[in-house]
PDB file of C-alpha atoms in Angstrom:
ATOM      1  CA  MET A  53       8.538   3.111  -5.518  1.00 90.00           C
ATOM      2  CA  PRO A  54       6.865   6.428  -4.585  1.00 98.00           C
ATOM      3  CA  SER A  55       7.709   9.371  -6.790  1.00 98.00           C
ATOM      4  CA  LEU A  56       7.379  13.132  -6.891  1.00 98.00           C
ATOM      5  CA  HIS A  57       4.066  13.758  -8.633  1.00 98.00           C
ATOM      6  CA  SER A  58       4.162  17.578  -8.729  1.00 98.00           C
ATOM      7  CA  LEU A  59       5.930  20.654  -7.393  1.00 98.00           C
ATOM      8  CA  HIS A  60       4.303  23.908  -6.297  1.00 98.00           C
ATOM      9  CA  LEU A  61       5.552  27.224  -5.014  1.00 98.00           C
ATOM     10  CA  TYR A  62       3.852  30.449  -4.017  1.00 98.00           C
ATOM     11  CA  PRO A  63       5.957  33.563  -4.707  1.00 98.00           C
ATOM     12  CA  VAL A  64       3.632  35.725  -2.573  1.00 98.00           C
ATOM     13  CA  LYS A  65       2.220  34.114   0.552  1.00 98.00           C
ATOM     14  CA  SER A  66      -1.481  33.243   0.018  1.00 98.00           C
ATOM     15  CA  MET A  67      -1.504  34.256  -3.663  1.00 98.00           C
ATOM     16  CA  TYR A  68      -1.795  31.876  -6.633  1.00 98.00           C
ATOM     17  CA  ARG A  69       0.666  29.060  -7.190  1.00 98.00           C
ATOM     18  CA  LEU A  70       3.332  28.270  -9.764  1.00 98.00           C
ATOM     19  CA  SER A  71       3.821  24.588 -10.668  1.00 98.00           C
ATOM     20  CA  PRO A  72       7.230  24.208 -12.330  1.00 98.00           C
ATOM     21  CA  PRO A  73       8.650  20.875 -13.530  1.00 98.00           C
ATOM     22  CA  SER A  74      11.720  21.421 -11.319  1.00 98.00           C
ATOM     23  CA  ALA A  75      12.862  23.711  -8.540  1.00 98.00           C
ATOM     24  CA  ASP A  76      16.040  24.408  -6.613  1.00 98.00           C
ATOM     25  CA  VAL A  77      15.958  23.779  -2.888  1.00 98.00           C
ATOM     26  CA  HIS A  78      17.399  26.189  -0.331  1.00 97.00           C
ATOM     27  CA  PRO A  79      17.698  25.469   3.384  1.00 96.00           C
ATOM     28  CA  TRP A  80      14.612  27.664   3.926  1.00 97.00           C
ATOM     29  CA  GLY A  81      12.469  26.116   1.154  1.00 97.00           C
ATOM     30  CA  LEU A  82      11.985  25.986  -2.597  1.00 98.00           C
ATOM     31  CA  ALA A  83      13.677  28.791  -4.506  1.00 97.00           C
ATOM     32  CA  GLY A  84      11.252  31.706  -4.741  1.00 97.00           C
ATOM     33  CA  ASP A  85       8.648  30.188  -2.431  1.00 98.00           C
ATOM     34  CA  ARG A  86       6.880  32.663  -0.134  1.00 98.00           C
ATOM     35  CA  ARG A  87       9.588  35.302  -0.228  1.00 98.00           C
ATOM     36  CA  TRP A  88       6.863  37.983  -0.390  1.00 98.00           C
ATOM     37  CA  MET A  89       3.750  38.621   1.661  1.00 98.00           C
ATOM     38  CA  LEU A  90       1.076  41.178   2.365  1.00 98.00           C
ATOM     39  CA  VAL A  91       1.054  42.849   5.785  1.00 98.00           C
ATOM     40  CA  ASP A  92      -1.299  45.247   7.543  1.00 98.00           C
ATOM     41  CA  ALA A  93      -0.411  48.551   9.186  1.00 96.00           C
ATOM     42  CA  GLU A  94       1.015  46.681  12.184  1.00 97.00           C
ATOM     43  CA  GLY A  95       3.193  44.419  10.040  1.00 98.00           C
ATOM     44  CA  VAL A  96       1.054  41.321  10.610  1.00 98.00           C
ATOM     45  CA  ALA A  97       0.693  38.921   7.679  1.00 98.00           C
ATOM     46  CA  VAL A  98      -2.515  39.292   5.653  1.00 98.00           C
ATOM     47  CA  THR A  99      -3.542  35.968   4.098  1.00 98.00           C
ATOM     48  CA  GLN A 100      -6.460  34.002   2.736  1.00 98.00           C
ATOM     49  CA  ARG A 101      -7.516  33.498   6.333  1.00 98.00           C
ATOM     50  CA  ASP A 102      -8.404  37.194   6.328  1.00 97.00           C
ATOM     51  CA  GLU A 103      -9.584  37.508   2.728  1.00 98.00           C
ATOM     52  CA  PRO A 104     -10.018  34.478   0.442  1.00 98.00           C
ATOM     53  CA  SER A 105      -9.879  36.515  -2.781  1.00 97.00           C
ATOM     54  CA  ILE A 106      -6.144  37.079  -2.227  1.00 98.00           C
ATOM     55  CA  GLY A 107      -5.674  33.626  -3.755  1.00 98.00           C
ATOM     56  CA  ARG A 108      -6.808  34.926  -7.143  1.00 98.00           C
ATOM     57  CA  PHE A 109      -3.890  37.358  -7.463  1.00 98.00           C
ATOM     58  CA  ARG A 110      -1.232  35.851  -9.717  1.00 98.00           C
ATOM     59  CA  PRO A 111       2.427  36.645  -9.013  1.00 98.00           C
ATOM     60  CA  VAL A 112       5.148  35.938 -11.574  1.00 98.00           C
ATOM     61  CA  PRO A 113       8.809  36.669 -10.804  1.00 98.00           C
ATOM     62  CA  SER A 114      11.007  37.729 -13.705  1.00 97.00           C
ATOM     63  CA  ALA A 115      13.448  35.168 -15.097  1.00 95.00           C
ATOM     64  CA  ASP A 116      16.415  37.075 -13.679  1.00 95.00           C
ATOM     65  CA  GLY A 117      14.778  37.486 -10.269  1.00 94.00           C
ATOM     66  CA  THR A 118      14.949  41.284 -10.258  1.00 97.00           C
ATOM     67  CA  SER A 119      11.240  42.072 -10.533  1.00 98.00           C
ATOM     68  CA  LEU A 120       7.788  40.737  -9.719  1.00 98.00           C
ATOM     69  CA  SER A 121       4.621  41.074 -11.771  1.00 98.00           C
ATOM     70  CA  LEU A 122       1.214  40.922 -10.088  1.00 98.00           C
ATOM     71  CA  THR A 123      -2.062  40.351 -11.897  1.00 98.00           C
ATOM     72  CA  ALA A 124      -5.314  41.181 -10.104  1.00 98.00           C
ATOM     73  CA  PRO A 125      -8.534  39.208 -10.594  1.00 97.00           C
ATOM     74  CA  ASP A 126      -9.797  41.875 -13.029  1.00 97.00           C
ATOM     75  CA  GLY A 127      -6.703  41.447 -15.236  1.00 98.00           C
ATOM     76  CA  SER A 128      -4.921  44.613 -14.128  1.00 98.00           C
ATOM     77  CA  THR A 129      -1.157  44.221 -13.744  1.00 98.00           C
ATOM     78  CA  HIS A 130       1.531  45.869 -11.678  1.00 98.00           C
ATOM     79  CA  THR A 131       5.272  45.268 -11.914  1.00 98.00           C
ATOM     80  CA  LEU A 132       7.842  46.271  -9.327  1.00 98.00           C
ATOM     81  CA  ALA A 133      11.558  45.851  -8.779  1.00 98.00           C
ATOM     82  CA  VAL A 134      12.541  43.525  -5.965  1.00 98.00           C
ATOM     83  CA  PRO A 135      13.254  45.715  -2.896  1.00 97.00           C
ATOM     84  CA  THR A 136      16.249  44.911  -0.704  1.00 95.00           C
ATOM     85  CA  LEU A 137      17.476  46.336   2.569  1.00 94.00           C
ATOM     86  CA  ALA A 138      20.990  46.558   1.166  1.00 93.00           C
ATOM     87  CA  GLY A 139      19.593  48.568  -1.732  1.00 95.00           C
ATOM     88  CA  GLY A 140      17.985  51.122   0.584  1.00 96.00           C
ATOM     89  CA  ALA A 141      14.399  49.846   0.724  1.00 97.00           C
ATOM     90  CA  PRO A 142      12.567  50.815   3.924  1.00 97.00           C
ATOM     91  CA  GLU A 143      12.874  48.147   6.612  1.00 97.00           C
ATOM     92  CA  ALA A 144       9.708  46.775   8.182  1.00 96.00           C
ATOM     93  CA  THR A 145       9.278  44.580  11.231  1.00 97.00           C
ATOM     94  CA  VAL A 146       6.698  41.994  10.222  1.00 97.00           C
ATOM     95  CA  SER A 147       5.246  38.877  11.782  1.00 97.00           C
ATOM     96  CA  VAL A 148       3.792  35.469  10.951  1.00 97.00           C
ATOM     97  CA  PHE A 149       1.974  33.739  13.818  1.00 95.00           C
ATOM     98  CA  GLY A 150       3.721  35.970  16.346  1.00 93.00           C
ATOM     99  CA  THR A 151       7.264  35.457  15.033  1.00 94.00           C
ATOM    100  CA  HIS A 152       8.806  38.843  14.219  1.00 96.00           C
ATOM    101  CA  PHE A 153      11.506  39.448  11.612  1.00 96.00           C
ATOM    102  CA  SER A 154      12.740  42.110   9.204  1.00 96.00           C
ATOM    103  CA  ALA A 155      11.694  42.534   5.583  1.00 97.00           C
ATOM    104  CA  ALA A 156      12.112  45.091   2.812  1.00 98.00           C
ATOM    105  CA  THR A 157       9.044  47.195   1.973  1.00 98.00           C
ATOM    106  CA  ALA A 158       7.850  47.576  -1.622  1.00 98.00           C
ATOM    107  CA  PRO A 159       7.331  51.097  -3.018  1.00 96.00           C
ATOM    108  CA  LYS A 160       4.256  53.147  -2.115  1.00 95.00           C
ATOM    109  CA  ASP A 161       2.806  52.843  -5.618  1.00 97.00           C
ATOM    110  CA  THR A 162       2.524  49.088  -5.020  1.00 98.00           C
ATOM    111  CA  SER A 163       0.473  49.747  -1.880  1.00 97.00           C
ATOM    112  CA  GLY A 164      -1.713  52.086  -3.914  1.00 97.00           C
ATOM    113  CA  TRP A 165      -2.278  49.447  -6.588  1.00 98.00           C
ATOM    114  CA  LEU A 166      -3.153  46.867  -3.942  1.00 98.00           C
ATOM    115  CA  ALA A 167      -5.610  49.277  -2.308  1.00 96.00           C
ATOM    116  CA  GLU A 168      -7.413  49.597  -5.644  1.00 97.00           C
ATOM    117  CA  HIS A 169      -7.839  45.838  -6.005  1.00 97.00           C
ATOM    118  CA  LEU A 170      -8.238  44.471  -2.477  1.00 97.00           C
ATOM    119  CA  PRO A 171     -11.400  44.850  -0.370  1.00 96.00           C
ATOM    120  CA  ALA A 172     -11.480  48.112   1.578  1.00 95.00           C
ATOM    121  CA  LYS A 173     -12.196  46.204   4.796  1.00 95.00           C
ATOM    122  CA  LEU A 174      -8.531  45.137   4.907  1.00 96.00           C
ATOM    123  CA  GLY A 175      -7.421  48.722   5.441  1.00 95.00           C
ATOM    124  CA  GLU A 176      -3.791  49.616   4.762  1.00 94.00           C
ATOM    125  CA  VAL A 177      -1.951  46.728   3.114  1.00 97.00           C
ATOM    126  CA  ARG A 178       1.723  46.703   2.135  1.00 98.00           C
ATOM    127  CA  LEU A 179       3.810  44.206   0.187  1.00 98.00           C
ATOM    128  CA  VAL A 180       7.096  43.154   1.772  1.00 98.00           C
ATOM    129  CA  HIS A 181      10.009  41.021   0.599  1.00 98.00           C
ATOM    130  CA  LEU A 182      12.240  38.700   2.638  1.00 97.00           C
ATOM    131  CA  ASP A 183      15.651  39.400   1.155  1.00 91.00           C
ATOM    132  CA  ARG A 184      17.779  37.659   3.833  1.00 91.00           C
ATOM    133  CA  PRO A 185      16.079  34.316   4.492  1.00 92.00           C
ATOM    134  CA  GLU A 186      19.323  32.779   5.708  1.00 89.00           C
ATOM    135  CA  VAL A 187      19.224  34.848   8.910  1.00 87.00           C
ATOM    136  CA  SER A 188      15.848  36.547   9.207  1.00 86.00           C
ATOM    137  CA  ARG A 189      13.399  33.992  10.563  1.00 93.00           C
ATOM    138  CA  PRO A 190      14.358  30.921  12.610  1.00 94.00           C
ATOM    139  CA  ILE A 191      12.194  27.811  12.646  1.00 95.00           C
ATOM    140  CA  ASN A 192      10.514  26.924  15.942  1.00 94.00           C
ATOM    141  CA  PRO A 193      13.479  25.554  17.966  1.00 93.00           C
ATOM    142  CA  LYS A 194      11.293  22.698  19.205  1.00 94.00           C
ATOM    143  CA  TYR A 195      11.494  21.234  15.703  1.00 95.00           C
ATOM    144  CA  ALA A 196      14.754  22.617  14.317  1.00 92.00           C
ATOM    145  CA  GLY A 197      18.386  23.408  14.954  1.00 88.00           C
ATOM    146  CA  PRO A 198      19.654  26.874  15.923  1.00 86.00           C
ATOM    147  CA  ASP A 199      20.717  27.856  12.392  1.00 88.00           C
ATOM    148  CA  GLU A 200      17.682  26.559  10.488  1.00 94.00           C
ATOM    149  CA  THR A 201      15.468  29.256   8.992  1.00 95.00           C
ATOM    150  CA  VAL A 202      12.258  29.481   7.020  1.00 97.00           C
ATOM    151  CA  SER A 203      10.785  31.846   4.438  1.00 97.00           C
ATOM    152  CA  MET A 204       7.399  33.518   4.971  1.00 98.00           C
ATOM    153  CA  ALA A 205       5.645  30.144   4.983  1.00 98.00           C
ATOM    154  CA  ASP A 206       3.484  29.498   8.038  1.00 97.00           C
ATOM    155  CA  GLY A 207       6.225  27.694   9.920  1.00 96.00           C
ATOM    156  CA  TYR A 208       8.383  25.247   7.946  1.00 98.00           C
ATOM    157  CA  PRO A 209      10.368  25.265   4.693  1.00 98.00           C
ATOM    158  CA  LEU A 210       8.285  22.718   2.751  1.00 98.00           C
ATOM    159  CA  LEU A 211       4.934  20.961   2.932  1.00 98.00           C
ATOM    160  CA  LEU A 212       4.507  17.432   1.579  1.00 99.00           C
ATOM    161  CA  THR A 213       1.198  15.748   0.739  1.00 99.00           C
ATOM    162  CA  THR A 214       0.332  12.486  -1.036  1.00 98.00           C
ATOM    163  CA  THR A 215      -2.171  11.698  -3.763  1.00 98.00           C
ATOM    164  CA  ALA A 216      -3.284   8.509  -1.967  1.00 98.00           C
ATOM    165  CA  SER A 217      -4.290  10.420   1.156  1.00 98.00           C
ATOM    166  CA  LEU A 218      -6.328  12.853  -0.923  1.00 98.00           C
ATOM    167  CA  VAL A 219      -8.125   9.963  -2.643  1.00 98.00           C
ATOM    168  CA  GLU A 220      -8.906   8.490   0.777  1.00 98.00           C
ATOM    169  CA  LEU A 221     -10.071  11.819   2.168  1.00 98.00           C
ATOM    170  CA  ASN A 222     -12.310  12.423  -0.843  1.00 98.00           C
ATOM    171  CA  ALA A 223     -13.816   8.952  -0.359  1.00 97.00           C
ATOM    172  CA  ARG A 224     -14.660   9.862   3.241  1.00 97.00           C
ATOM    173  CA  ILE A 225     -16.182  13.168   2.131  1.00 97.00           C
ATOM    174  CA  ALA A 226     -18.395  11.327  -0.374  1.00 96.00           C
ATOM    175  CA  GLU A 227     -19.467   8.802   2.263  1.00 95.00           C
ATOM    176  CA  ASP A 228     -20.334  11.580   4.696  1.00 93.00           C
ATOM    177  CA  HIS A 229     -22.682  13.197   2.163  1.00 93.00           C
ATOM    178  CA  PRO A 230     -24.620  10.304   0.576  1.00 92.00           C
ATOM    179  CA  GLY A 231     -26.821  11.401  -2.274  1.00 86.00           C
ATOM    180  CA  ASP A 232     -25.500  14.977  -2.278  1.00 87.00           C
ATOM    181  CA  GLU A 233     -23.117  15.356  -5.225  1.00 86.00           C
ATOM    182  CA  ARG A 234     -22.328  18.966  -4.399  1.00 89.00           C
ATOM    183  CA  LYS A 235     -21.364  18.512  -0.740  1.00 89.00           C
ATOM    184  CA  GLY A 236     -19.698  15.179  -1.464  1.00 94.00           C
ATOM    185  CA  ALA A 237     -17.689  16.392  -4.457  1.00 95.00           C
ATOM    186  CA  ALA A 238     -13.988  15.500  -4.593  1.00 97.00           C
ATOM    187  CA  LEU A 239     -11.588  18.302  -3.688  1.00 98.00           C
ATOM    188  CA  PRO A 240      -8.397  19.098  -5.627  1.00 98.00           C
ATOM    189  CA  MET A 241      -4.965  19.017  -4.041  1.00 98.00           C
ATOM    190  CA  GLU A 242      -4.643  22.778  -4.626  1.00 98.00           C
ATOM    191  CA  ARG A 243      -6.883  23.344  -1.590  1.00 98.00           C
ATOM    192  CA  PHE A 244      -3.981  22.244   0.628  1.00 98.00           C
ATOM    193  CA  ARG A 245      -1.302  24.440  -0.996  1.00 98.00           C
ATOM    194  CA  PRO A 246       1.539  21.881  -0.821  1.00 98.00           C
ATOM    195  CA  ASN A 247       5.078  22.190  -2.144  1.00 99.00           C
ATOM    196  CA  LEU A 248       5.733  18.497  -2.837  1.00 99.00           C
ATOM    197  CA  VAL A 249       3.009  16.045  -3.878  1.00 99.00           C
ATOM    198  CA  VAL A 250       4.037  12.390  -3.762  1.00 98.00           C
ATOM    199  CA  ALA A 251       2.347   9.528  -5.622  1.00 98.00           C
ATOM    200  CA  GLY A 252       2.633   5.776  -5.135  1.00 98.00           C
ATOM    201  CA  THR A 253       2.074   5.438  -1.369  1.00 98.00           C
ATOM    202  CA  GLU A 254      -0.608   3.960   0.835  1.00 98.00           C
ATOM    203  CA  PRO A 255      -3.149   6.442   2.244  1.00 98.00           C
ATOM    204  CA  TRP A 256      -1.784   8.320   5.271  1.00 98.00           C
ATOM    205  CA  ALA A 257       1.596   6.555   5.051  1.00 98.00           C
ATOM    206  CA  GLU A 258       3.273   9.958   5.408  1.00 98.00           C
ATOM    207  CA  ASP A 259       1.963  10.217   8.987  1.00 98.00           C
ATOM    208  CA  GLY A 260       4.664   7.746  10.007  1.00 98.00           C
ATOM    209  CA  TRP A 261       7.564   9.180   8.012  1.00 98.00           C
ATOM    210  CA  ARG A 262      10.485  10.707   9.895  1.00 98.00           C
ATOM    211  CA  ARG A 263      13.133  11.118   7.167  1.00 98.00           C
ATOM    212  CA  VAL A 264      12.744  10.953   3.390  1.00 98.00           C
ATOM    213  CA  ARG A 265      14.946  11.325   0.343  1.00 98.00           C
ATOM    214  CA  VAL A 266      13.500  12.946  -2.775  1.00 98.00           C
ATOM    215  CA  GLY A 267      15.815  12.672  -5.753  1.00 97.00           C
ATOM    216  CA  GLY A 268      19.217  13.282  -4.200  1.00 94.00           C
ATOM    217  CA  LEU A 269      18.026  15.461  -1.315  1.00 97.00           C
ATOM    218  CA  GLU A 270      17.198  14.424   2.227  1.00 98.00           C
ATOM    219  CA  PHE A 271      14.470  15.962   4.369  1.00 98.00           C
ATOM    220  CA  ARG A 272      13.535  15.675   8.014  1.00 98.00           C
ATOM    221  CA  VAL A 273       9.822  15.432   8.803  1.00 98.00           C
ATOM    222  CA  ALA A 274       9.299  18.109  11.459  1.00 97.00           C
ATOM    223  CA  LYS A 275       5.625  17.697  12.339  1.00 97.00           C
ATOM    224  CA  PRO A 276       2.164  17.099  10.835  1.00 98.00           C
ATOM    225  CA  CYS A 277       0.417  20.021   9.178  1.00 98.00           C
ATOM    226  CA  ALA A 278      -2.700  21.167  11.020  1.00 98.00           C
ATOM    227  CA  ARG A 279      -5.243  22.571   8.589  1.00 98.00           C
ATOM    228  CA  CYS A 280      -7.308  25.759   8.722  1.00 98.00           C
ATOM    229  CA  VAL A 281     -10.093  27.595   6.895  1.00 98.00           C
ATOM    230  CA  VAL A 282      -7.888  28.159   3.817  1.00 98.00           C
ATOM    231  CA  THR A 283      -8.606  24.543   2.795  1.00 98.00           C
ATOM    232  CA  THR A 284     -12.278  25.445   2.399  1.00 98.00           C
ATOM    233  CA  THR A 285     -11.371  28.096  -0.189  1.00 98.00           C
ATOM    234  CA  ASP A 286     -11.720  27.460  -3.902  1.00 98.00           C
ATOM    235  CA  GLN A 287      -8.284  28.480  -5.176  1.00 98.00           C
ATOM    236  CA  GLU A 288      -9.651  29.357  -8.614  1.00 97.00           C
ATOM    237  CA  THR A 289     -12.601  31.542  -7.583  1.00 97.00           C
ATOM    238  CA  GLY A 290     -11.403  32.836  -4.210  1.00 97.00           C
ATOM    239  CA  GLU A 291     -14.642  31.770  -2.525  1.00 97.00           C
ATOM    240  CA  ARG A 292     -15.271  29.768   0.636  1.00 97.00           C
ATOM    241  CA  ARG A 293     -17.010  26.514  -0.298  1.00 94.00           C
ATOM    242  CA  GLY A 294     -18.523  25.200   2.918  1.00 94.00           C
ATOM    243  CA  PRO A 295     -17.084  23.047   5.715  1.00 96.00           C
ATOM    244  CA  GLU A 296     -15.129  20.487   3.682  1.00 98.00           C
ATOM    245  CA  PRO A 297     -12.457  19.234   4.006  1.00 98.00           C
ATOM    246  CA  LEU A 298     -12.298  20.377   7.639  1.00 98.00           C
ATOM    247  CA  ARG A 299     -15.471  18.489   8.557  1.00 97.00           C
ATOM    248  CA  ALA A 300     -14.128  15.228   7.128  1.00 97.00           C
ATOM    249  CA  LEU A 301     -10.694  15.701   8.691  1.00 98.00           C
ATOM    250  CA  GLY A 302     -12.376  16.314  12.024  1.00 97.00           C
ATOM    251  CA  ARG A 303     -14.283  13.060  11.707  1.00 96.00           C
ATOM    252  CA  HIS A 304     -11.613  10.859  10.151  1.00 96.00           C
ATOM    253  CA  HIS A 305      -8.126  12.352  10.559  1.00 97.00           C
ATOM    254  CA  ARG A 306      -7.989  14.339  13.775  1.00 96.00           C
ATOM    255  CA  PHE A 307      -5.144  14.128  16.277  1.00 96.00           C
ATOM    256  CA  GLY A 308      -6.239  15.801  19.492  1.00 95.00           C
ATOM    257  CA  GLN A 309      -7.495  19.203  18.353  1.00 93.00           C
ATOM    258  CA  LYS A 310      -5.482  19.167  15.108  1.00 96.00           C
ATOM    259  CA  LEU A 311      -7.069  18.374  11.743  1.00 98.00           C
ATOM    260  CA  VAL A 312      -4.102  16.930   9.891  1.00 98.00           C
ATOM    261  CA  PHE A 313      -3.297  16.669   6.201  1.00 98.00           C
ATOM    262  CA  GLY A 314       0.333  16.537   5.062  1.00 98.00           C
ATOM    263  CA  GLN A 315       3.710  16.794   6.742  1.00 98.00           C
ATOM    264  CA  ASN A 316       6.068  19.741   7.247  1.00 98.00           C
ATOM    265  CA  LEU A 317       9.627  19.173   6.029  1.00 98.00           C
ATOM    266  CA  VAL A 318      13.019  20.693   6.828  1.00 98.00           C
ATOM    267  CA  PRO A 319      15.854  20.091   4.330  1.00 97.00           C
ATOM    268  CA  VAL A 320      18.871  18.300   5.763  1.00 96.00           C
ATOM    269  CA  ARG A 321      21.837  20.555   5.081  1.00 89.00           C
ATOM    270  CA  PRO A 322      25.230  18.843   4.727  1.00 83.00           C
ATOM    271  CA  ALA A 323      28.101  20.688   6.387  1.00 70.00           C
ATOM    272  CA  SER A 324      29.691  21.460   3.025  1.00 71.00           C
ATOM    273  CA  ALA A 325      26.466  22.597   1.317  1.00 68.00           C
ATOM    274  CA  GLY A 326      26.043  26.052  -0.139  1.00 76.00           C
ATOM    275  CA  GLU A 327      22.878  28.107  -0.469  1.00 90.00           C
ATOM    276  CA  VAL A 328      21.426  25.776  -3.114  1.00 95.00           C
ATOM    277  CA  LEU A 329      21.184  22.240  -1.728  1.00 96.00           C
ATOM    278  CA  GLY A 330      20.115  20.677  -5.025  1.00 96.00           C
ATOM    279  CA  THR A 331      17.236  20.454  -7.469  1.00 98.00           C
ATOM    280  CA  LEU A 332      13.961  18.553  -7.318  1.00 98.00           C
ATOM    281  CA  THR A 333      12.309  17.392 -10.535  1.00 98.00           C
ATOM    282  CA  VAL A 334       8.861  15.935 -11.082  1.00 98.00           C
ATOM    283  CA  GLY A 335       9.312  12.183 -11.392  1.00 98.00           C
ATOM    284  CA  ASP A 336      12.123  11.963  -8.819  1.00 98.00           C
ATOM    285  CA  GLU A 337      12.032   8.815  -6.712  1.00 98.00           C
ATOM    286  CA  VAL A 338      10.957   9.209  -3.098  1.00 98.00           C
ATOM    287  CA  GLU A 339      12.610   6.932  -0.550  1.00 98.00           C
ATOM    288  CA  VAL A 340      11.495   6.671   3.058  1.00 98.00           C
ATOM    289  CA  LEU A 341      14.707   6.564   5.109  1.00 98.00           C
ATOM    290  CA  GLU A 342      13.123   6.381   8.535  1.00 98.00           C
ATOM    291  CA  ALA A 343       9.555   5.649   9.571  1.00 97.00           C
ATOM    292  CA  VAL A 344       7.454   4.512  12.497  1.00 94.00           C
ATOM    293  CA  GLU A 345       4.014   2.987  12.497  1.00 93.00           C
ATOM    294  CA  ALA A 346       1.588   5.707  11.456  1.00 91.00           C
ATOM    295  CA  PRO A 347      -0.405   6.893  14.491  1.00 92.00           C
ATOM    296  CA  GLN A 348      -4.123   6.234  14.583  1.00 91.00           C
ATOM    297  CA  PRO A 349      -6.322   9.345  14.416  1.00 93.00           C
ATOM    298  CA  ASP A 350      -8.996  10.189  16.948  1.00 90.00           C
ATOM    299  CA  ARG A 351     -12.254   9.359  15.185  1.00 72.00           C
ATOM    300  CA  ARG A 352     -15.679  10.748  15.922  1.00 66.00           C
TER     301      ARG A 352
END
């Protein structure tokens, strides 16, 4: 039986991960996942796509959820109270991939601290907080119902990957670079920034999943996750590390123009459910409730 191998969340979009043994699930994602993000002067998300070193900043929410501590790569720290619109924080219109929504802006001293520790080429950068995820940002209606929302993640509440698919992908990377240990080196799962990592499957089995149950919670598989340059970024050093895994995905796991690794999930919300749908714990059983034959990728 497949099982939940690990859990990961990212308090600030594109910053370093937390990997707790358990996490509550909300309709819009794991509790505390991507509720913050950096934006430029126009309110557009600033991510590792723009600057890979953002991944080296470490965010840690307080236990009571009222503050956030940030640690820069040089060890400097900054702590701020969580801003809310109801509490009078300035409202900002921000966007992720062209979807606009409202967020609360962190104090100016936070922007000043960020300016001291981020590359000057980024210009003005602000930190914003999504304090009303239940109404602020709807999921693409092509893949969701009218009341389903998402945090500041790229598009969907959760991302699932499997250890077997990573093993298979790393085998293809090694085969594509015979005799070159550096270019053919295995990549860690952290490159793909998942929320749920599942063990005990066949490679690429998740490509055919349509509904899954993890522990006591059910999820709908919305669509495959197309990968970008962030996967080429070493999440420990904040450096781009060459073309892999995008080169290997392009050769071995490409669907049309999409280089696919992992599946986007939407929690199934029972009519009587509250804000917290339940809790996931590492080791939970994973049951495939509905599946089709996994599609065959376009190979080069």
